[in-house]
Short mmCIF file of C-alpha atoms and ligand atoms in Angstrom, two decimals:
data_model
loop_
_atom_site.label_atom_id
_atom_site.label_comp_id
_atom_site.label_asym_id
_atom_site.label_seq_id
_atom_site.Cartn_x
_atom_site.Cartn_y
_atom_site.Cartn_z
CA UNK A 322 56.30 40.44 65.90
CA UNK A 323 59.85 39.41 65.04
CA UNK A 324 60.03 35.61 64.61
CA UNK A 325 63.18 33.71 65.57
CA UNK A 326 62.95 31.95 62.21
CA UNK A 327 60.98 32.28 58.99
CA UNK A 328 61.01 29.12 56.91
CA UNK A 329 60.17 29.52 53.23
CA UNK A 330 58.51 26.35 51.98
CA UNK A 331 56.38 23.75 53.74
CA UNK A 332 57.67 20.60 52.08
CA UNK A 333 59.80 17.90 53.66
CA UNK A 334 62.72 20.24 54.47
CA UNK A 335 60.65 23.18 55.70
CA UNK A 336 58.39 21.08 57.94
CA UNK A 337 61.35 19.20 59.41
CA UNK A 338 63.06 22.52 60.20
CA UNK A 339 59.84 23.85 61.76
CA UNK A 340 59.40 20.79 64.02
CA UNK A 341 62.91 21.09 65.47
CA UNK A 342 62.65 24.89 65.67
CA UNK A 343 59.70 24.49 67.99
CA UNK A 344 61.50 21.78 69.96
CA UNK A 345 64.22 24.45 70.50
CA UNK A 346 61.45 26.87 71.53
CA UNK A 347 62.04 29.22 68.59
CA UNK A 348 59.10 31.31 67.41
CA UNK A 349 58.52 29.84 63.96
CA UNK A 350 56.77 31.13 60.86
CA UNK A 351 56.44 28.86 57.81
CA UNK A 352 55.43 30.61 54.60
CA UNK A 353 54.48 28.35 51.71
CA UNK A 354 53.04 28.75 48.25
CA UNK A 355 51.75 25.19 47.71
CA UNK A 356 52.43 21.48 48.05
CA UNK A 357 55.82 21.25 46.30
CA UNK A 358 57.32 17.97 45.05
CA UNK A 359 55.64 15.71 47.64
CA UNK A 360 52.24 16.89 46.44
CA UNK A 361 53.08 15.44 43.00
CA UNK A 362 54.42 12.09 44.24
CA UNK A 363 52.11 9.07 44.07
CA UNK A 364 53.99 6.62 46.28
CA UNK A 365 57.19 7.03 48.26
CA UNK A 366 58.51 3.63 49.19
CA UNK A 367 61.92 4.57 50.59
CA UNK A 368 60.93 7.00 53.38
CA UNK A 369 61.95 5.29 56.63
CA UNK A 370 59.07 4.08 58.78
CA UNK A 371 56.32 4.65 56.20
CA UNK A 372 56.35 1.94 53.50
CA UNK A 373 54.01 2.71 50.56
CA UNK A 374 52.93 6.12 51.83
CA UNK A 375 51.66 8.56 49.18
CA UNK A 376 53.47 11.89 48.75
CA UNK A 377 50.47 13.97 49.86
CA UNK A 378 49.90 11.72 52.94
CA UNK A 379 53.53 12.17 54.00
CA UNK A 380 53.33 15.91 53.34
CA UNK A 381 50.19 16.37 55.47
CA UNK A 382 51.68 14.27 58.29
CA UNK A 383 54.75 16.54 58.28
CA UNK A 384 52.63 19.71 58.21
CA UNK A 385 50.33 18.46 60.98
CA UNK A 386 53.41 17.66 63.09
CA UNK A 387 54.87 21.15 62.54
CA UNK A 388 51.55 22.74 63.52
CA UNK A 389 51.16 20.43 66.51
CA UNK A 390 54.56 21.61 67.74
CA UNK A 391 53.36 25.22 67.49
CA UNK A 392 54.75 26.45 64.16
CA UNK A 393 52.61 29.08 62.42
CA UNK A 394 51.93 28.02 58.81
CA UNK A 395 50.78 30.78 56.47
CA UNK A 396 50.02 30.29 52.79
CA UNK A 397 51.61 32.93 50.55
CA UNK A 398 54.19 33.24 47.80
CA UNK A 399 57.34 34.84 49.17
CA UNK A 400 58.50 37.43 46.67
CA UNK A 401 61.43 39.03 48.46
CA UNK A 402 63.62 38.62 51.53
CA UNK A 403 65.48 41.79 52.51
CA UNK A 404 68.38 41.91 54.98
CA UNK A 405 67.54 44.48 57.69
CA UNK A 406 70.46 44.89 60.12
CA UNK A 407 70.47 41.76 62.29
CA UNK A 408 67.08 40.60 60.96
CA UNK A 409 65.23 40.07 57.68
CA UNK A 410 62.08 41.52 56.21
CA UNK A 411 59.99 39.10 54.17
CA UNK A 412 57.36 40.04 51.61
CA UNK A 413 54.81 37.23 51.17
CA UNK A 414 51.77 37.92 49.03
CA UNK A 415 51.04 41.47 50.09
CA UNK A 416 52.13 41.02 53.72
CA UNK A 417 55.42 41.87 55.42
CA UNK A 418 56.98 39.75 58.17
CA UNK A 419 60.22 40.06 60.15
CA UNK A 420 62.49 37.26 61.35
CA UNK A 421 65.95 36.93 62.87
CA UNK A 422 66.92 33.96 60.69
CA UNK A 423 65.73 32.48 57.39
CA UNK A 424 65.60 28.91 56.10
CA UNK A 425 65.24 28.65 52.32
CA UNK A 426 63.34 25.40 51.68
CA UNK A 427 61.67 26.14 48.36
CA UNK A 428 62.41 22.85 46.59
CA UNK A 429 63.39 22.81 42.94
CA UNK A 430 60.75 25.11 41.46
CA UNK A 431 62.63 26.73 38.61
CA UNK A 432 61.54 29.96 37.03
CA UNK A 433 62.41 30.76 33.43
CA UNK A 434 62.78 34.49 33.06
CA UNK A 435 62.02 36.27 29.79
CA UNK A 436 64.98 37.67 27.86
CA UNK A 437 65.86 41.11 29.20
CA UNK A 438 63.67 40.67 32.30
CA UNK A 439 66.37 40.44 34.97
CA UNK A 440 68.17 43.61 33.82
CA UNK A 441 64.95 45.65 33.98
CA UNK A 442 63.81 44.68 37.47
CA UNK A 443 63.26 47.99 39.28
CA UNK A 444 63.51 49.85 35.98
CA UNK A 445 60.04 49.08 34.68
CA UNK A 446 59.68 45.39 35.56
CA UNK A 447 58.11 44.57 38.95
CA UNK A 448 56.88 41.43 40.70
CA UNK A 449 54.61 43.13 43.23
CA UNK A 450 51.51 45.11 42.27
CA UNK A 451 50.90 46.31 45.83
CA UNK A 452 54.50 47.53 46.25
CA UNK A 453 54.92 49.32 42.92
CA UNK A 454 51.42 49.85 41.45
CA UNK A 455 51.20 53.46 42.66
CA UNK A 456 54.23 54.45 40.53
CA UNK A 457 52.06 53.99 37.44
CA UNK A 458 48.94 55.85 38.57
CA UNK A 459 47.14 57.23 35.50
CA UNK A 460 49.45 55.36 33.10
CA UNK A 461 49.37 52.05 31.26
CA UNK A 462 50.75 48.83 32.73
CA UNK A 463 51.28 45.36 31.39
CA UNK A 464 50.46 42.28 33.41
CA UNK A 465 52.39 39.19 32.27
CA UNK A 466 50.50 36.39 33.98
CA UNK A 467 51.16 32.67 34.42
CA UNK A 468 48.02 31.60 36.22
CA UNK A 469 44.65 32.70 37.56
CA UNK A 470 46.23 34.04 40.78
CA UNK A 471 47.31 37.08 38.72
CA UNK A 472 43.69 38.10 38.10
CA UNK A 473 43.23 39.67 41.54
CA UNK A 474 46.45 41.69 41.21
CA UNK A 475 45.43 42.81 37.72
CA UNK A 476 42.07 44.00 39.06
CA UNK A 477 43.87 45.97 41.79
CA UNK A 478 46.17 47.55 39.18
CA UNK A 479 43.14 48.50 37.06
CA UNK A 480 42.03 50.84 39.88
CA UNK A 481 45.26 52.79 39.27
CA UNK A 482 46.11 52.42 35.60
CA UNK A 483 45.00 51.01 32.25
CA UNK A 484 45.89 47.31 32.29
CA UNK A 485 46.99 45.21 29.32
CA UNK A 486 47.00 41.50 30.24
CA UNK A 487 49.25 38.99 28.44
CA UNK A 488 49.28 35.28 29.31
CA UNK A 489 52.67 33.66 29.80
CA UNK A 490 50.89 30.32 30.25
CA UNK A 491 47.28 29.49 29.27
CA UNK A 492 44.70 30.05 32.05
CA UNK A 493 41.10 31.10 32.51
CA UNK A 494 40.49 34.85 32.66
CA UNK A 495 36.69 34.77 32.36
CA UNK A 496 36.31 36.85 35.53
CA UNK A 497 38.51 39.75 34.39
CA UNK A 498 36.47 42.95 34.13
CA UNK A 499 35.88 44.34 30.62
CA UNK A 500 38.18 47.35 31.17
CA UNK A 501 41.19 45.01 31.33
CA UNK A 502 42.33 44.15 27.81
CA UNK A 503 43.58 40.59 27.28
CA UNK A 504 46.09 40.65 24.42
CA UNK A 505 46.94 37.63 22.27
CA UNK A 506 50.54 36.46 21.95
CA UNK A 507 53.22 34.58 23.83
CA UNK A 508 55.63 36.84 25.74
CA UNK A 509 59.24 36.56 24.54
CA UNK A 510 61.39 39.43 25.83
CA UNK A 511 61.54 42.83 27.53
CA UNK A 512 63.41 45.94 26.45
CA UNK A 513 63.28 49.70 27.06
CA UNK A 514 62.17 52.37 24.59
CA UNK A 515 63.00 55.70 26.23
CA UNK A 516 61.23 55.51 29.59
CA UNK A 517 58.73 52.92 28.41
CA UNK A 518 58.89 49.18 28.64
CA UNK A 519 58.45 47.05 25.53
CA UNK A 520 57.22 43.48 25.66
CA UNK A 521 57.95 41.54 22.51
CA UNK A 522 55.45 38.73 21.89
CA UNK A 523 55.13 36.31 19.00
CA UNK A 524 52.30 38.58 17.80
CA UNK A 525 54.32 41.83 17.94
CA UNK A 526 55.32 44.60 20.37
CA UNK A 527 53.35 45.92 23.34
CA UNK A 528 54.47 49.20 24.94
CA UNK A 529 53.55 50.37 28.45
CA UNK A 530 54.83 52.50 31.34
CA UNK A 531 55.58 49.47 33.49
CA UNK A 532 55.22 45.69 33.55
CA UNK A 533 54.15 43.38 36.37
CA UNK A 534 55.31 39.80 35.97
CA UNK A 535 53.06 37.61 38.10
CA UNK A 536 54.13 33.96 38.35
CA UNK A 537 53.36 31.29 40.98
CA UNK A 538 57.08 30.92 41.78
CA UNK A 539 59.95 33.33 42.29
CA UNK A 540 63.51 32.90 41.00
CA UNK A 541 66.11 32.63 43.77
CA UNK A 542 68.00 35.56 42.24
CA UNK A 543 64.89 37.74 42.68
CA UNK A 544 63.87 36.41 46.07
CA UNK A 545 67.19 37.15 47.75
CA UNK A 546 69.74 38.44 45.23
CA UNK A 547 72.39 38.90 47.95
CA UNK A 548 72.84 35.11 48.37
CA UNK A 549 75.93 33.87 46.47
CA UNK A 550 75.37 31.16 43.85
CA UNK A 551 77.79 29.19 41.68
CA UNK A 552 76.58 27.57 38.45
CA UNK A 553 73.01 28.16 39.59
CA UNK A 554 73.55 26.44 42.97
CA UNK A 555 73.45 28.20 46.33
CA UNK A 556 76.90 28.34 47.94
CA UNK A 557 76.60 26.67 51.38
CA UNK A 558 78.97 25.81 54.19
CA UNK A 559 78.83 22.57 56.19
CA UNK A 560 76.17 24.08 58.50
CA UNK A 561 74.00 24.80 55.41
CA UNK A 562 74.53 28.52 55.89
CA UNK A 563 74.53 30.67 52.74
CA UNK A 564 76.89 33.58 52.09
CA UNK A 565 74.59 35.73 54.25
CA UNK A 566 74.93 35.03 58.00
CA UNK A 567 71.53 33.96 59.35
CA UNK A 568 70.24 32.61 56.01
CA UNK A 569 70.33 28.82 55.61
CA UNK A 570 69.09 26.44 52.89
CA UNK A 571 67.69 22.91 53.10
CA UNK A 572 66.24 20.21 50.89
CA UNK A 573 66.15 20.04 47.09
CA UNK A 574 67.09 23.72 46.78
CA UNK A 575 70.32 23.03 48.69
CA UNK A 576 71.74 19.99 46.91
CA UNK A 577 71.23 16.52 45.45
CA UNK A 578 70.09 13.82 46.06
CA UNK A 579 66.55 15.07 45.58
CA UNK A 580 65.03 12.74 48.16
CA UNK A 581 62.52 13.30 50.93
CA UNK A 582 64.66 11.70 53.67
CA UNK A 583 67.65 13.88 52.74
CA UNK A 584 65.43 16.99 52.70
CA UNK A 585 64.20 16.16 56.21
CA UNK A 586 67.81 15.69 57.39
CA UNK A 587 68.84 19.01 55.82
CA UNK A 588 65.95 20.77 57.55
CA UNK A 589 67.21 19.46 60.86
CA UNK A 590 70.83 20.55 60.21
CA UNK A 591 69.79 23.99 58.97
CA UNK A 592 67.55 24.78 61.93
CA UNK A 593 70.13 23.65 64.49
CA UNK A 594 72.63 25.94 62.74
CA UNK A 595 70.08 28.77 62.87
CA UNK A 596 69.56 28.14 66.60
CA UNK A 597 73.35 28.33 67.14
CA UNK A 598 73.45 31.57 65.13
CA UNK A 599 70.76 33.10 67.38
CA UNK A 600 72.60 32.10 70.57
CA UNK A 601 75.89 33.57 69.26
CA UNK A 602 74.20 36.81 68.16
CA UNK A 603 72.57 37.17 71.57
CA UNK A 604 75.88 36.62 73.34
CA UNK A 605 77.55 39.17 71.00
CA UNK A 606 74.90 41.78 71.70
CA UNK A 607 75.52 41.29 75.46
CA UNK A 608 79.28 41.66 74.85
CA UNK A 609 79.91 38.09 76.09
CA UNK A 610 81.74 37.09 72.88
CA UNK A 611 83.55 39.08 70.17
C1 LIG B 735 57.16 12.63 40.87
C2 LIG B 735 58.13 12.62 42.02
C3 LIG B 735 58.45 11.41 42.64
C4 LIG B 735 59.33 11.40 43.74
N1 LIG B 735 59.60 10.22 44.36
C5 LIG B 735 60.40 10.19 45.45
C6 LIG B 735 60.65 8.99 46.17
O1 LIG B 735 60.16 7.92 45.81
N2 LIG B 735 61.46 9.05 47.26
C7 LIG B 735 62.02 10.20 47.71
O2 LIG B 735 62.71 10.21 48.72
N3 LIG B 735 61.79 11.37 47.05
C8 LIG B 735 61.01 11.40 45.93
N4 LIG B 735 60.79 12.58 45.27
C9 LIG B 735 61.51 13.79 45.70
C10 LIG B 735 60.94 14.43 46.95
O3 LIG B 735 59.58 14.69 46.77
C11 LIG B 735 61.73 15.72 47.22
O4 LIG B 735 63.10 15.43 47.33
C12 LIG B 735 61.28 16.42 48.50
O5 LIG B 735 59.89 16.69 48.47
C13 LIG B 735 62.06 17.73 48.65
O6 LIG B 735 61.57 18.45 49.73
P1 LIG B 735 61.76 20.04 49.82
O7 LIG B 735 61.16 20.43 51.11
O8 LIG B 735 63.17 20.38 49.53
O9 LIG B 735 60.93 20.63 48.60
P2 LIG B 735 59.37 20.51 48.28
O10 LIG B 735 58.78 19.30 48.91
O11 LIG B 735 59.27 20.66 46.80
O12 LIG B 735 58.71 21.77 48.99
C14 LIG B 735 58.96 23.06 48.53
C15 LIG B 735 58.03 24.02 49.26
O13 LIG B 735 58.44 25.37 48.97
C16 LIG B 735 57.30 26.13 48.57
N5 LIG B 735 57.76 27.30 47.79
C17 LIG B 735 58.51 27.35 46.64
N6 LIG B 735 58.76 28.62 46.29
C18 LIG B 735 58.15 29.40 47.24
C19 LIG B 735 58.05 30.79 47.45
N7 LIG B 735 58.65 31.70 46.62
N8 LIG B 735 57.32 31.25 48.51
C20 LIG B 735 56.72 30.37 49.37
N9 LIG B 735 56.80 29.03 49.24
C21 LIG B 735 57.51 28.56 48.19
C22 LIG B 735 56.44 25.13 47.85
O14 LIG B 735 55.12 25.61 47.73
C23 LIG B 735 56.58 23.94 48.82
O15 LIG B 735 55.75 24.13 49.95
C24 LIG B 735 59.92 12.62 44.19
C25 LIG B 735 59.60 13.82 43.56
C26 LIG B 735 58.73 13.83 42.49
C27 LIG B 735 58.38 15.16 41.83
#
């Protein structure tokens, strides 16, 4: 199924966009990795109409409303959005979705890349075990893991290759099978040695055929590298459209102030712009406008 809109993030901005998308009768998919900033907020006392509401209470009210309107909410970390003619292909977890428009509503989650990581994406560094694991069949791969979610991917990779597991952040790995080796050391940087990838840690070098970096968040530059940014900020027009027609941004990821009410307003602007984009595209395909 090709959705009219895929919204990435189910916080204040994403839920607001989803509610109005459904009001405009758009088929709506919301993909979200977790609870975002509202999940961490004890009390919000400046959200209109809800004095003293807790962040999680507000978040679940917004999500319930989006679902009540008919939006489909699916939990999954979006790793990549790929332009595909007039639509977009979205990789979330290990599943692929298609949508005509995209709303980026991922909040402020920042990802610190390792030195050398960005330059080696696609040349030995990957973020998706299911997509790229087969390239390393019979070889040795590194898993650089930030949390327990990486364990399942590491186990999948161990059916294809020898797996060396390095923790970027401390987490429990008690359920890793014995054939996966957990190495000590804090990852610092990536480089190439011939066709092999080298991970430098504070305990020394680890060499492998490929590396899978598995974090609970994805850098904007990895998620959709085609979107223009300036000083780390997404370039947006007044309709909250990015440099790619059909891709919009809302909420904390779009601009300051980082406030729930502003994120909700952004979600509303972005989805109305997406609805206008769909109408124009439809008219163009019928030859009604140039
Ligand atoms: C401690 C604290 C106190 C605050 N107090 C207030 C206050 O009093 N008043 C106020 O107005 N605001 C307050 N805020 C700010 C407010 O919470 C944010 O401005 C608001 O939540 C932003 O909404 P958002 O939808 O842009 O992002 P978020 O609410 O952060 O939602 C982001 C969503 O994107 C998802 N996501 C991120 N990356 C991916 C990915 N790759 N794939 C799939 N999903 C992804 C997250 O899981 C989440 O669902 C506070 C924030 C904090 C942290």
